[in-house]
Amino acid sequence: MQQIVPGAVLLFSAPWPMTCYRIETMGKYVIIECKELTKAYPVEATMVHAVNTVNLPVNKGDFLVILGHSGSGKTTLLSLIGGLTSPDSGQVFIDGVENWRQSDQALSTMRNSKIGFIFQFASLIPTLSVMENILLPLSFCQNPAGSRVLALDILAQVGLADKANAFPSQLSGGQQRRVAIARSFINCPDIILADEPTGDLDEETEKDILALFRRYNEQGTTFVVVTHNSDLAATQKGARVFSMRQAVLTPQAG
Amino acid sequence: MARHNLEKQLSILDFALSSLWRHRMKSLSVLLVFAAVIFLLASFQMVTQALSDKAKQVLAHTPEITLQKMSAGRQESIPLAYGEQLAGIFGIRRVVPRIWGYYFDEVRLANYTVMGLEVNEMPEGGRLGATLAKGVMPGPADEAQGRVVVGQSIKKTMDLAGRTTFSLFRPDLSLKPFEISGEFSPDTDILTNDLIVMNVADARDLFGIPAGLVTDLCVYVANPKEIETIAKKISEALPSVRVLTRSQIQKTYQVVFGWRSGFGSICLLAALAAFVILAWDKASGLSPEERREIAILKVLGWETSDILAVRSRESVIVSGLACIVGMTAAYIHVVYFDAALFRPVLMGWSVLRPDLHLLPRLAAGDILLILAFTVIPYLAATVIPAWRSATVPADSALGG
């Protein structure tokens, strides 16, 4: 049961008319909405679908787990939601604003203020220290001192308070992953898009990170996590679980 | 809003500076190569300008019109009687004979420029004294027979060791003795370095030119604004005579320096082209790490314009520093080392190279030209690839 609520605040200035509305589903606020989302890539002479006609409403505060094997299209779906790649057809709305009808500037602002990305690999800049990497999303913020305090706090939460001045090359793969996770939280985003977030982590650290996710989720942060690890879904109470097979997204029962 | 923009610009500058520091070896090597290219170009431009200025300054004292007899397209001696044929042309102040030739010293393998002048007959002959470092200009034949004024290199080349006399061979191999009565100032070296000035009679005797003939007739006019008109009238009166105005001679000197400068510039262009190609190759082939860095910044919410701003600030810092270093080094090279690298190309007509000190001049237009040839290609070579990389979807560079 969907209801469109008009008159929502236009968050970004755009030179053309934009579809901007707030969707409420059964009283819940829809923060991500994928409609008929399709993306295909050329492979030799044919086009192969990575994402095929995906319809997905995500409510604010949801914890979504998308399970699937390698090459099933999970990462592409995440890129489409995050506005990193454009769909061939269909639409993605973040907070009621359609991603690809925004200017590059507005899309960047949206990514910077609303979304935290955790990639499949540790996406750190090797010539920057841990602290500098974490502060990258806040490079143009107006309170650098406050940002450093926040960064140190998040680093402590991922167990790397003593590594603020280390460089990525001085960290293990798991530690680099935790730095990337810390960076995704630095701008207090509404949405975390995570691609195999616990891939490189040992069991103990994985538990700590998932506990951290849970804590942020309880505070209202929306998570979309893609993984091939079905245990991850089991550890998150109330998680909505989907499976992705051959570019098609289907909800998992139970 | 304005404060936020200022803070953002400062953040971009800070990131650009730290990025240059992070890649300090690469930045330093680009800076050094860039500075070397600017140094070469600026040195060349400064030397050319300084030489042209100096030549212009010295040539200001030459006769307004010079006449030379031409036969079969070649210059030959001109009869003094031609001067009398010009008497009817209104506006001519005086016609003065001159002998100008070259003497090859087979012992020292040097070519001297010999000029026979009637200084007392020249309207501004007295001012020639100002070009001397010491002594006086030779007077008429009956008063100053065998007296000469020499350029700075002549004494050195002849190795006179304090003596003031020397001899040169006449065409019949008999020796003609001379006595040095003065020396030209080093400031006029560009034209007087290899010059020996004597009176017309001595020059005629040295070269064996028959009486009644000279190499040139110098025409002085009353009103400088009428030079071109008078030159035209002389051409009509003496059709077999080549009429050279002072401005034409000045133009010839400018062309000579321009040609030499152009020749050198073409050589330098090769270095410049190599630099631009290197910069383009380096920048357009962004490494996977650099592409990934741009992609990460985009994912984290940096706008394409922010990434370009960082890249352009980096380039402006590198090219600005390179300009300062290169131009300062060029100035030092020209002023303190007398453009040692380019002297053989730009100076000297004969084997005697002038030993003059140059005062460089670099006009705003020259600086802009150098910047246009160096900074703009470098900016393009660094910013365009970054722009291309920043406008493709970020996920293509991140790839799982």
XYZ file of C-alpha atoms in Angstrom:
654
model
C 0.000 0.000 0.000
C 1.836 3.054 -1.223
C 1.002 6.676 -0.676
C 2.714 9.581 -2.348
C 3.125 12.602 -0.073
C 3.607 15.774 -2.136
C 5.412 18.927 -1.122
C 8.545 17.343 0.248
C 11.547 19.620 0.583
C 13.623 19.860 -2.581
C 17.037 18.958 -1.287
C 19.215 19.789 -4.257
C 19.008 22.601 -6.709
C 18.680 21.403 -10.286
C 18.194 23.395 -13.457
C 15.468 21.096 -14.699
C 12.200 19.851 -13.143
C 12.934 16.868 -10.929
C 10.699 14.137 -9.631
C 10.833 14.811 -5.928
C 8.401 13.231 -3.601
C 8.339 11.220 -0.436
C 6.916 7.746 -0.541
C 5.368 6.240 2.511
C 4.615 2.546 2.585
C 2.296 1.405 5.315
C 3.362 4.407 7.388
C 7.078 3.811 6.851
C 9.320 6.273 5.032
C 10.880 4.838 1.854
C 14.481 6.059 1.625
C 15.527 3.977 -1.411
C 13.224 3.091 -4.258
C 14.317 1.058 -7.311
C 11.782 0.892 -10.121
C 12.160 -1.462 -13.066
C 15.915 -1.082 -12.727
C 17.874 -2.674 -15.567
C 21.544 -2.658 -16.462
C 23.326 -4.760 -19.076
C 26.976 -4.949 -20.150
C 28.320 -5.949 -23.538
C 30.082 -9.291 -23.439
C 31.567 -10.127 -26.827
C 28.691 -9.675 -29.288
C 25.805 -9.861 -26.827
C 24.448 -7.808 -23.959
C 24.411 -9.603 -20.638
C 22.072 -8.367 -17.919
C 23.717 -7.591 -14.595
C 20.498 -6.235 -13.114
C 17.166 -7.098 -14.677
C 13.925 -5.261 -13.875
C 14.566 -4.863 -10.171
C 11.839 -3.300 -8.064
C 12.939 -2.621 -4.520
C 11.563 -0.251 -1.908
C 13.808 0.148 1.152
C 12.426 1.798 4.252
C 14.473 4.058 6.454
C 16.096 1.958 9.147
C 15.847 -1.288 7.168
C 18.705 -3.757 7.191
C 18.739 -5.374 3.770
C 20.888 -8.383 3.015
C 21.212 -9.401 -0.621
C 22.663 -12.855 -1.060
C 24.108 -14.146 -4.279
C 27.019 -15.809 -5.966
C 29.825 -13.969 -7.713
C 28.632 -12.437 -10.975
C 24.986 -12.462 -9.966
C 24.766 -8.648 -10.249
C 24.863 -7.688 -6.553
C 27.695 -5.172 -6.904
C 26.101 -3.576 -9.971
C 22.859 -3.149 -8.053
C 24.776 -1.423 -5.270
C 26.509 0.876 -7.800
C 23.142 1.754 -9.326
C 21.654 2.580 -5.935
C 24.692 4.678 -5.007
C 24.618 6.614 -8.274
C 28.024 5.351 -9.333
C 26.708 3.993 -12.608
C 23.659 4.884 -14.645
C 20.890 2.384 -15.401
C 19.945 1.411 -18.946
C 16.342 1.802 -17.907
C 14.349 2.218 -14.740
C 14.832 4.631 -11.895
C 16.487 4.886 -8.501
C 15.137 7.331 -5.959
C 17.135 8.285 -2.892
C 15.052 10.167 -0.363
C 12.502 10.865 -3.089
C 14.996 12.320 -5.583
C 15.751 10.446 -8.768
C 19.506 9.789 -8.982
C 20.200 10.262 -12.673
C 18.064 13.327 -13.153
C 20.376 15.279 -10.893
C 23.415 17.253 -11.951
C 26.870 15.797 -11.287
C 27.218 18.309 -8.467
C 23.928 17.317 -6.831
C 24.699 13.616 -7.226
C 28.090 14.139 -5.575
C 26.499 16.106 -2.751
C 23.963 13.311 -2.287
C 26.711 10.664 -2.133
C 28.707 12.818 0.250
C 25.883 13.607 2.657
C 23.587 10.594 2.527
C 25.568 7.516 1.590
C 28.494 5.638 3.070
C 30.182 3.125 0.783
C 32.008 -0.002 1.852
C 33.641 -1.715 -1.112
C 34.520 -5.312 -1.727
C 38.187 -4.333 -1.491
C 39.900 -1.860 0.789
C 39.476 1.316 -1.201
C 42.065 3.417 0.567
C 44.443 5.925 -1.002
C 47.861 4.436 -0.284
C 49.693 7.760 0.070
C 47.301 9.071 2.735
C 47.427 8.116 6.398
C 44.525 6.294 8.051
C 43.256 9.568 9.517
C 43.533 11.373 6.172
C 41.700 8.544 4.404
C 38.890 8.612 6.929
C 38.534 12.383 6.657
C 38.323 12.378 2.836
C 34.501 12.641 2.725
C 34.755 15.653 5.041
C 37.493 17.421 3.085
C 35.338 20.481 2.540
C 33.552 20.510 5.884
C 33.648 23.606 8.027
C 34.819 22.022 11.273
C 38.097 20.176 10.720
C 38.873 19.914 14.446
C 35.476 18.358 15.185
C 35.953 15.993 12.253
C 39.208 14.668 13.706
C 37.537 14.005 17.075
C 34.732 12.140 15.303
C 37.229 10.186 13.201
C 39.179 9.122 16.301
C 35.927 8.018 17.945
C 34.924 5.882 14.944
C 38.451 4.475 14.673
C 38.140 3.401 18.310
C 34.827 1.714 17.492
C 36.513 -0.403 14.810
C 39.459 -1.122 17.116
C 42.098 0.937 15.329
C 42.474 3.978 17.590
C 46.250 3.499 17.664
C 46.588 3.386 13.875
C 45.463 6.927 13.039
C 48.849 7.942 11.669
C 49.695 4.642 9.991
C 49.653 4.254 6.219
C 47.571 1.565 4.466
C 50.711 -0.358 3.545
C 51.445 -0.750 7.279
C 48.069 -2.424 7.929
C 46.807 -5.927 7.326
C 44.000 -6.557 4.822
C 41.466 -6.835 7.650
C 42.673 -3.603 9.256
C 42.425 -1.798 5.913
C 38.859 -3.070 5.582
C 38.045 -1.709 9.041
C 39.485 1.694 8.071
C 37.224 1.702 4.994
C 34.263 0.840 7.247
C 35.193 3.656 9.616
C 35.379 6.050 6.664
C 31.884 5.080 5.533
C 30.492 6.247 8.894
C 32.392 9.539 9.138
C 29.726 11.663 7.414
C 26.923 10.138 9.531
C 25.100 8.868 6.424
C 21.456 7.806 6.261
C 22.390 4.840 4.093
C 25.305 2.411 4.167
C 25.901 0.443 0.976
C 28.248 -2.408 1.796
C 29.764 -4.916 -0.606
C 31.074 -8.020 1.196
C 31.907 -5.888 4.259
C 33.292 -8.725 6.351
C 35.135 -10.547 3.585
C 38.678 -10.087 4.918
C 37.876 -10.144 8.604
C 38.585 -12.818 11.181
C 35.655 -14.239 13.133
C 36.152 -12.029 16.192
C 36.481 -8.803 14.225
C 33.548 -9.793 12.019
C 31.391 -10.094 15.133
C 32.509 -6.660 16.341
C 31.822 -5.056 12.973
C 28.373 -6.640 12.698
C 27.628 -5.410 16.212
C 28.672 -1.950 15.094
C 26.340 -2.210 12.083
C 23.532 -3.258 14.389
C 24.160 -0.308 16.679
C 24.049 2.177 13.808
C 20.998 0.399 12.357
C 19.177 0.734 15.660
C 19.908 4.465 15.529
C 18.110 4.655 12.146
C 20.872 4.087 9.584
C 19.661 2.065 6.618
C 21.917 -0.785 5.486
C 22.022 -2.508 2.122
C 24.585 -5.276 2.398
C 25.445 -7.597 -0.465
C 27.263 -10.778 0.410
C 27.563 -14.428 -0.441
C 27.758 -15.224 3.281
C 24.302 -16.440 4.325
C 25.344 -16.437 8.015
C 25.492 -12.654 7.954
C 21.747 -12.473 7.378
C 21.142 -14.770 10.317
C 23.090 -12.540 12.724
C 21.030 -9.440 11.987
C 17.661 -9.529 13.710
C 14.833 -8.296 11.525
C 16.952 -8.147 8.391
C 15.117 -8.275 5.072
C 16.857 -10.910 3.013
C 16.865 -11.070 -0.772
C 18.654 -13.333 -3.148
C 20.037 -12.336 -6.500
C 20.283 -14.910 -9.257
C 21.054 -14.163 -12.873
C 20.366 -10.442 -12.405
C 16.953 -10.987 -10.853
C 16.232 -9.997 -7.259
C 13.786 -12.087 -5.264
C 12.788 -11.844 -1.596
C 13.666 -14.834 0.556
C 10.937 -16.328 2.537
C 11.250 -16.398 6.310
C 28.484 31.428 1.587
C 31.552 33.420 0.535
C 33.389 32.199 3.604
C 32.419 28.601 2.862
C 33.701 28.996 -0.721
C 36.957 30.473 0.543
C 37.363 27.607 3.018
C 36.636 25.112 0.242
C 39.264 26.726 -1.993
C 41.764 26.589 0.863
C 40.923 22.909 1.425
C 41.477 22.204 -2.283
C 44.799 24.061 -2.188
C 45.789 22.170 0.950
C 44.905 18.841 -0.686
C 46.835 19.823 -3.841
C 49.928 20.760 -1.822
C 49.784 17.563 0.212
C 49.261 15.571 -2.995
C 52.403 17.162 -4.485
C 54.283 16.338 -1.299
C 53.001 12.745 -1.338
C 54.326 12.348 -4.892
C 57.367 14.518 -4.186
C 59.874 12.638 -6.327
C 57.600 12.779 -9.365
C 56.688 16.418 -8.670
C 60.325 17.416 -8.242
C 61.453 15.734 -11.449
C 58.641 17.386 -13.462
C 59.492 20.722 -11.831
C 63.173 20.429 -12.764
C 62.521 19.450 -16.391
C 59.881 22.158 -16.695
C 62.198 24.795 -15.169
C 64.997 23.746 -17.551
C 62.732 24.237 -20.588
C 61.614 27.665 -19.357
C 65.232 28.573 -18.553
C 66.310 27.809 -22.130
C 63.429 29.682 -23.728
C 63.662 32.704 -21.429
C 67.466 32.909 -21.782
C 67.168 32.894 -25.538
C 64.471 35.528 -25.535
C 66.389 37.743 -23.106
C 69.633 37.535 -25.114
C 67.872 38.268 -28.402
C 66.090 41.273 -26.933
C 69.256 42.581 -25.298
C 71.251 42.265 -28.532
C 68.541 43.920 -30.613
C 68.285 46.786 -28.135
C 72.043 47.241 -28.111
C 72.289 47.227 -31.906
C 69.467 49.751 -32.168
C 71.163 52.000 -29.644
C 74.542 51.927 -31.440
C 73.086 52.251 -34.942
C 71.343 55.455 -33.939
C 74.635 57.267 -34.795
C 74.972 55.903 -38.332
C 74.345 58.117 -41.406
C 70.748 58.623 -42.453
C 71.433 57.371 -46.000
C 74.292 55.241 -47.357
C 75.014 54.983 -51.089
C 76.802 52.027 -52.693
C 77.485 51.509 -56.387
C 76.153 48.267 -57.781
C 77.292 46.487 -60.892
C 75.922 43.114 -61.997
C 74.235 42.848 -58.641
C 77.494 43.218 -56.722
C 78.908 46.174 -54.853
C 81.892 48.023 -56.277
C 83.690 51.288 -55.479
C 81.665 54.452 -55.952
C 83.172 57.598 -57.518
C 83.394 60.612 -55.234
C 81.990 62.604 -58.150
C 78.570 61.019 -57.538
C 78.356 63.194 -54.461
C 78.493 66.275 -56.626
C 75.547 65.023 -58.680
C 73.408 65.165 -55.551
C 74.002 68.842 -55.004
C 70.663 69.715 -56.611
C 68.589 67.643 -54.183
C 67.077 69.911 -51.573
C 67.373 68.741 -47.985
C 70.788 67.047 -48.183
C 72.984 68.451 -45.456
C 76.265 66.853 -46.416
C 77.732 63.939 -48.414
C 80.731 62.301 -46.739
C 82.936 59.559 -48.281
C 83.599 56.320 -46.412
C 85.624 53.206 -47.039
C 84.372 50.035 -45.423
C 86.088 46.721 -45.929
C 87.347 43.567 -44.317
C 90.955 42.628 -43.668
C 91.783 38.967 -43.156
C 94.745 38.458 -40.818
C 96.247 35.222 -42.074
C 98.597 34.932 -39.103
C 95.861 35.071 -36.484
C 93.105 33.721 -38.722
C 90.894 36.660 -37.771
C 88.756 38.942 -39.877
C 88.907 42.647 -39.008
C 86.406 45.255 -40.107
C 88.227 48.331 -41.428
C 86.444 51.641 -41.729
C 87.890 54.801 -43.245
C 86.004 57.913 -42.087
C 86.358 61.645 -42.473
C 85.284 62.330 -38.914
C 85.703 66.073 -39.203
C 83.401 66.224 -42.197
C 80.627 64.202 -40.568
C 77.932 66.515 -39.109
C 77.882 64.647 -35.812
C 81.469 63.407 -36.029
C 82.252 64.998 -32.685
C 79.735 62.681 -31.000
C 81.695 59.636 -32.104
C 84.175 60.519 -29.379
C 81.534 59.381 -26.902
C 81.894 55.799 -28.149
C 85.553 55.709 -27.112
C 86.873 54.312 -23.874
C 90.065 56.330 -24.326
C 91.953 58.404 -26.947
C 90.543 60.375 -29.890
C 89.108 59.561 -33.306
C 91.641 59.895 -36.163
C 91.605 63.318 -37.809
C 92.291 64.245 -41.468
C 95.105 62.540 -43.379
C 97.545 65.451 -43.120
C 97.201 65.545 -39.301
C 96.624 61.902 -38.352
C 98.277 59.695 -40.890
C 98.408 56.079 -39.727
C 96.385 56.733 -36.574
C 93.597 54.313 -35.780
C 90.943 53.584 -33.180
C 90.426 49.872 -32.464
C 87.769 47.680 -30.908
C 88.348 45.707 -27.726
C 89.130 42.413 -29.414
C 91.671 43.821 -31.844
C 94.266 44.534 -29.156
C 93.708 41.149 -27.576
C 93.864 39.282 -30.870
C 96.971 41.092 -32.081
C 98.562 40.489 -28.696
C 100.124 43.964 -28.676
C 101.227 43.642 -25.036
C 101.358 47.351 -24.304
C 102.601 48.408 -27.756
C 100.501 50.955 -29.587
C 101.757 50.223 -33.069
C 101.083 47.428 -35.524
C 101.253 46.853 -39.278
C 98.893 45.415 -41.856
C 99.680 44.214 -45.371
C 98.700 46.206 -48.446
C 97.488 44.191 -51.482
C 101.067 44.345 -52.862
C 102.227 42.753 -49.577
C 104.089 45.856 -48.456
C 103.494 46.705 -44.788
C 101.504 49.728 -43.708
C 102.226 50.841 -40.147
C 99.503 52.096 -37.792
C 99.449 53.721 -34.396
C 96.557 53.217 -31.996
C 95.182 56.586 -30.969
C 92.090 55.326 -29.181
C 89.939 52.343 -28.146
C 86.206 51.838 -28.457
C 84.190 51.450 -25.299
C 83.166 47.859 -24.410
C 79.551 49.099 -24.405
C 79.714 49.335 -28.194
C 81.304 45.898 -28.622
C 78.418 44.510 -30.582
C 79.449 46.683 -33.541
C 83.009 47.781 -32.746
C 84.555 44.646 -31.297
C 86.487 43.754 -34.476
C 86.577 47.301 -35.889
C 89.608 49.414 -36.920
C 88.710 53.030 -37.737
C 91.163 55.238 -39.667
C 90.869 58.203 -42.017
C 89.739 57.621 -45.604
C 93.226 58.197 -47.078
C 94.776 55.472 -44.882
C 91.960 53.046 -45.707
C 92.363 53.760 -49.445
C 96.117 53.157 -49.087
C 95.583 49.903 -47.114
C 93.085 48.428 -49.575
C 94.732 49.912 -52.688
C 91.574 51.737 -53.763
C 92.300 54.273 -56.520
C 91.978 57.979 -55.795
C 88.542 59.378 -56.463
C 86.805 56.165 -55.377
C 85.398 55.008 -52.030
C 83.157 52.090 -50.987
C 80.242 54.198 -49.698
C 78.964 57.722 -49.711
C 77.224 58.732 -46.482
C 74.388 61.200 -46.942
C 73.270 63.314 -44.006
C 69.899 65.045 -44.295
C 68.605 68.154 -42.572
C 65.155 66.825 -41.646
C 64.903 63.165 -40.557
C 61.256 63.111 -41.679
C 62.425 63.584 -45.274
C 64.837 60.632 -45.335
C 62.546 58.414 -47.410
C 61.725 61.189 -49.893
C 65.374 62.126 -50.352
C 66.347 58.463 -50.708
C 63.766 58.160 -53.485
C 65.133 61.231 -55.260
C 68.701 59.858 -55.008
C 67.547 56.539 -56.494
C 66.074 58.425 -59.413
C 69.193 60.589 -59.887
C 71.665 57.685 -59.589
C 69.965 54.554 -60.909
C 73.053 52.352 -60.553
C 73.389 53.168 -56.856
C 71.954 51.176 -53.962
C 70.360 53.569 -51.474
C 70.206 52.290 -47.892
C 68.387 54.263 -45.226
C 69.260 53.956 -41.541
C 65.944 52.284 -40.788
C 66.669 49.665 -43.488
C 70.058 48.919 -41.924
C 68.447 48.685 -38.485
C 65.892 46.305 -39.939
C 68.711 44.198 -41.390
C 70.295 43.887 -37.961
C 66.941 42.991 -36.440
C 66.443 40.380 -39.142
C 69.922 38.963 -38.520
C 69.217 38.618 -34.800
C 65.703 37.446 -35.546
C 67.051 34.812 -37.911
C 69.646 33.642 -35.432
C 67.069 33.684 -32.660
C 64.633 31.819 -34.870
C 67.255 29.217 -35.686
C 68.005 28.752 -32.012
C 64.317 28.755 -31.154
C 63.697 25.941 -33.611
C 66.389 23.916 -31.858
C 64.774 24.725 -28.508
C 61.339 23.877 -29.829
C 62.524 20.306 -30.120
C 63.269 20.341 -26.389
C 59.933 21.991 -25.722
C 58.085 19.475 -27.868
C 59.859 16.637 -26.079
C 58.758 18.088 -22.753
C 55.140 18.511 -23.849
C 55.034 14.987 -25.255
C 56.564 13.659 -22.047
C 54.078 15.608 -19.929
C 51.175 14.475 -22.095
C 52.301 10.885 -22.087
C 52.809 10.967 -18.337
C 49.498 12.630 -17.630
C 47.258 11.076 -20.269
C 48.347 7.616 -19.312
C 46.974 8.011 -15.802
C 48.175 5.014 -13.852
C 45.586 2.575 -12.493
C 46.419 3.916 -8.998
C 45.711 7.492 -10.096
C 42.475 6.471 -11.816
C 41.447 4.561 -8.696
C 42.256 7.549 -6.511
C 39.981 9.737 -8.654
C 37.250 7.072 -8.539
C 37.498 6.800 -4.731
C 37.213 10.572 -4.379
C 34.138 10.584 -6.618
C 32.509 7.785 -4.644
C 33.141 9.701 -1.433
C 31.218 12.650 -2.799
C 33.874 14.780 -4.427
C 32.508 16.613 -7.425
C 34.223 16.365 -10.804
C 34.977 20.077 -10.475
C 36.689 19.483 -7.096
C 38.937 16.827 -8.631
C 39.768 19.104 -11.551
C 40.389 21.968 -9.147
C 42.919 19.860 -7.226
C 44.659 18.759 -10.435
C 44.755 22.277 -11.848
C 46.072 23.702 -8.548
C 48.824 21.068 -8.592
C 49.700 22.008 -12.163
C 49.599 25.728 -11.451
C 51.868 25.279 -8.421
C 54.351 23.157 -10.405
C 54.329 25.408 -13.457
C 54.411 28.596 -11.369
C 57.439 27.372 -9.436
C 59.053 26.191 -12.674
C 58.501 29.646 -14.199
C 60.017 31.437 -11.221
C 63.013 29.076 -11.088
C 63.479 28.993 -14.879
C 63.217 32.742 -15.420
C 65.430 33.591 -12.442
C 68.053 31.144 -13.692
C 67.780 32.659 -17.186
C 68.325 36.165 -15.815
C 71.373 35.023 -13.838
C 72.674 33.172 -16.908
C 72.394 36.274 -19.094
C 73.568 38.901 -16.591
C 76.271 37.058 -14.647
C 77.409 34.485 -17.198
C 76.835 36.618 -20.302
C 74.554 33.979 -21.824
C 77.485 31.596 -22.165
C 75.246 28.878 -23.595
C 74.049 30.946 -26.562
C 76.961 33.275 -27.354
C 78.271 31.151 -30.223
C 74.851 31.128 -31.865
C 73.785 34.708 -31.379
C 76.879 36.897 -31.420
C 79.691 37.877 -33.705
C 80.074 38.286 -37.420
C 83.670 37.185 -37.587
C 85.848 34.882 -35.547
C 86.170 37.669 -32.959
C 83.310 37.314 -30.572
C 82.185 40.491 -28.801
C 82.884 40.476 -25.104
C 79.959 42.689 -24.214
C 77.804 42.576 -21.095
C 74.133 42.188 -21.779
C 71.308 43.835 -19.943
C 68.330 41.556 -20.458
C 64.876 42.859 -21.118
C 61.826 40.649 -21.043
C 58.586 42.356 -22.017
C 55.198 41.214 -20.724
C 54.432 39.893 -24.213
C 57.546 37.708 -24.156
C 56.626 36.320 -20.743
C 53.108 35.562 -21.961
C 54.547 33.857 -25.046
C 56.810 31.654 -22.932
C 53.910 30.844 -20.613
C 51.703 30.037 -23.607
C 54.283 27.595 -24.943
C 54.995 25.905 -21.623
C 52.353 26.339 -18.929
C 49.253 25.958 -21.101
C 50.341 22.663 -22.719
C 51.334 21.366 -19.276
C 47.999 22.392 -17.734
C 46.175 20.745 -20.623
C 48.310 17.638 -20.329
C 47.470 17.245 -16.651
C 43.904 18.509 -16.329
C 42.307 16.979 -19.449
C 43.161 13.353 -18.568
C 41.966 13.960 -14.998
C 38.735 15.400 -16.375
C 38.300 12.401 -18.688
C 38.919 10.064 -15.806
C 36.613 11.978 -13.457
C 33.697 12.021 -15.874
C 33.525 8.270 -16.446
C 31.382 6.303 -13.968
C 33.373 5.785 -10.798
C 32.615 2.080 -10.594
C 34.510 1.388 -13.846
C 37.769 2.387 -12.194
C 36.936 0.698 -8.898
C 35.810 -2.672 -10.238
C 35.581 -5.437 -7.747
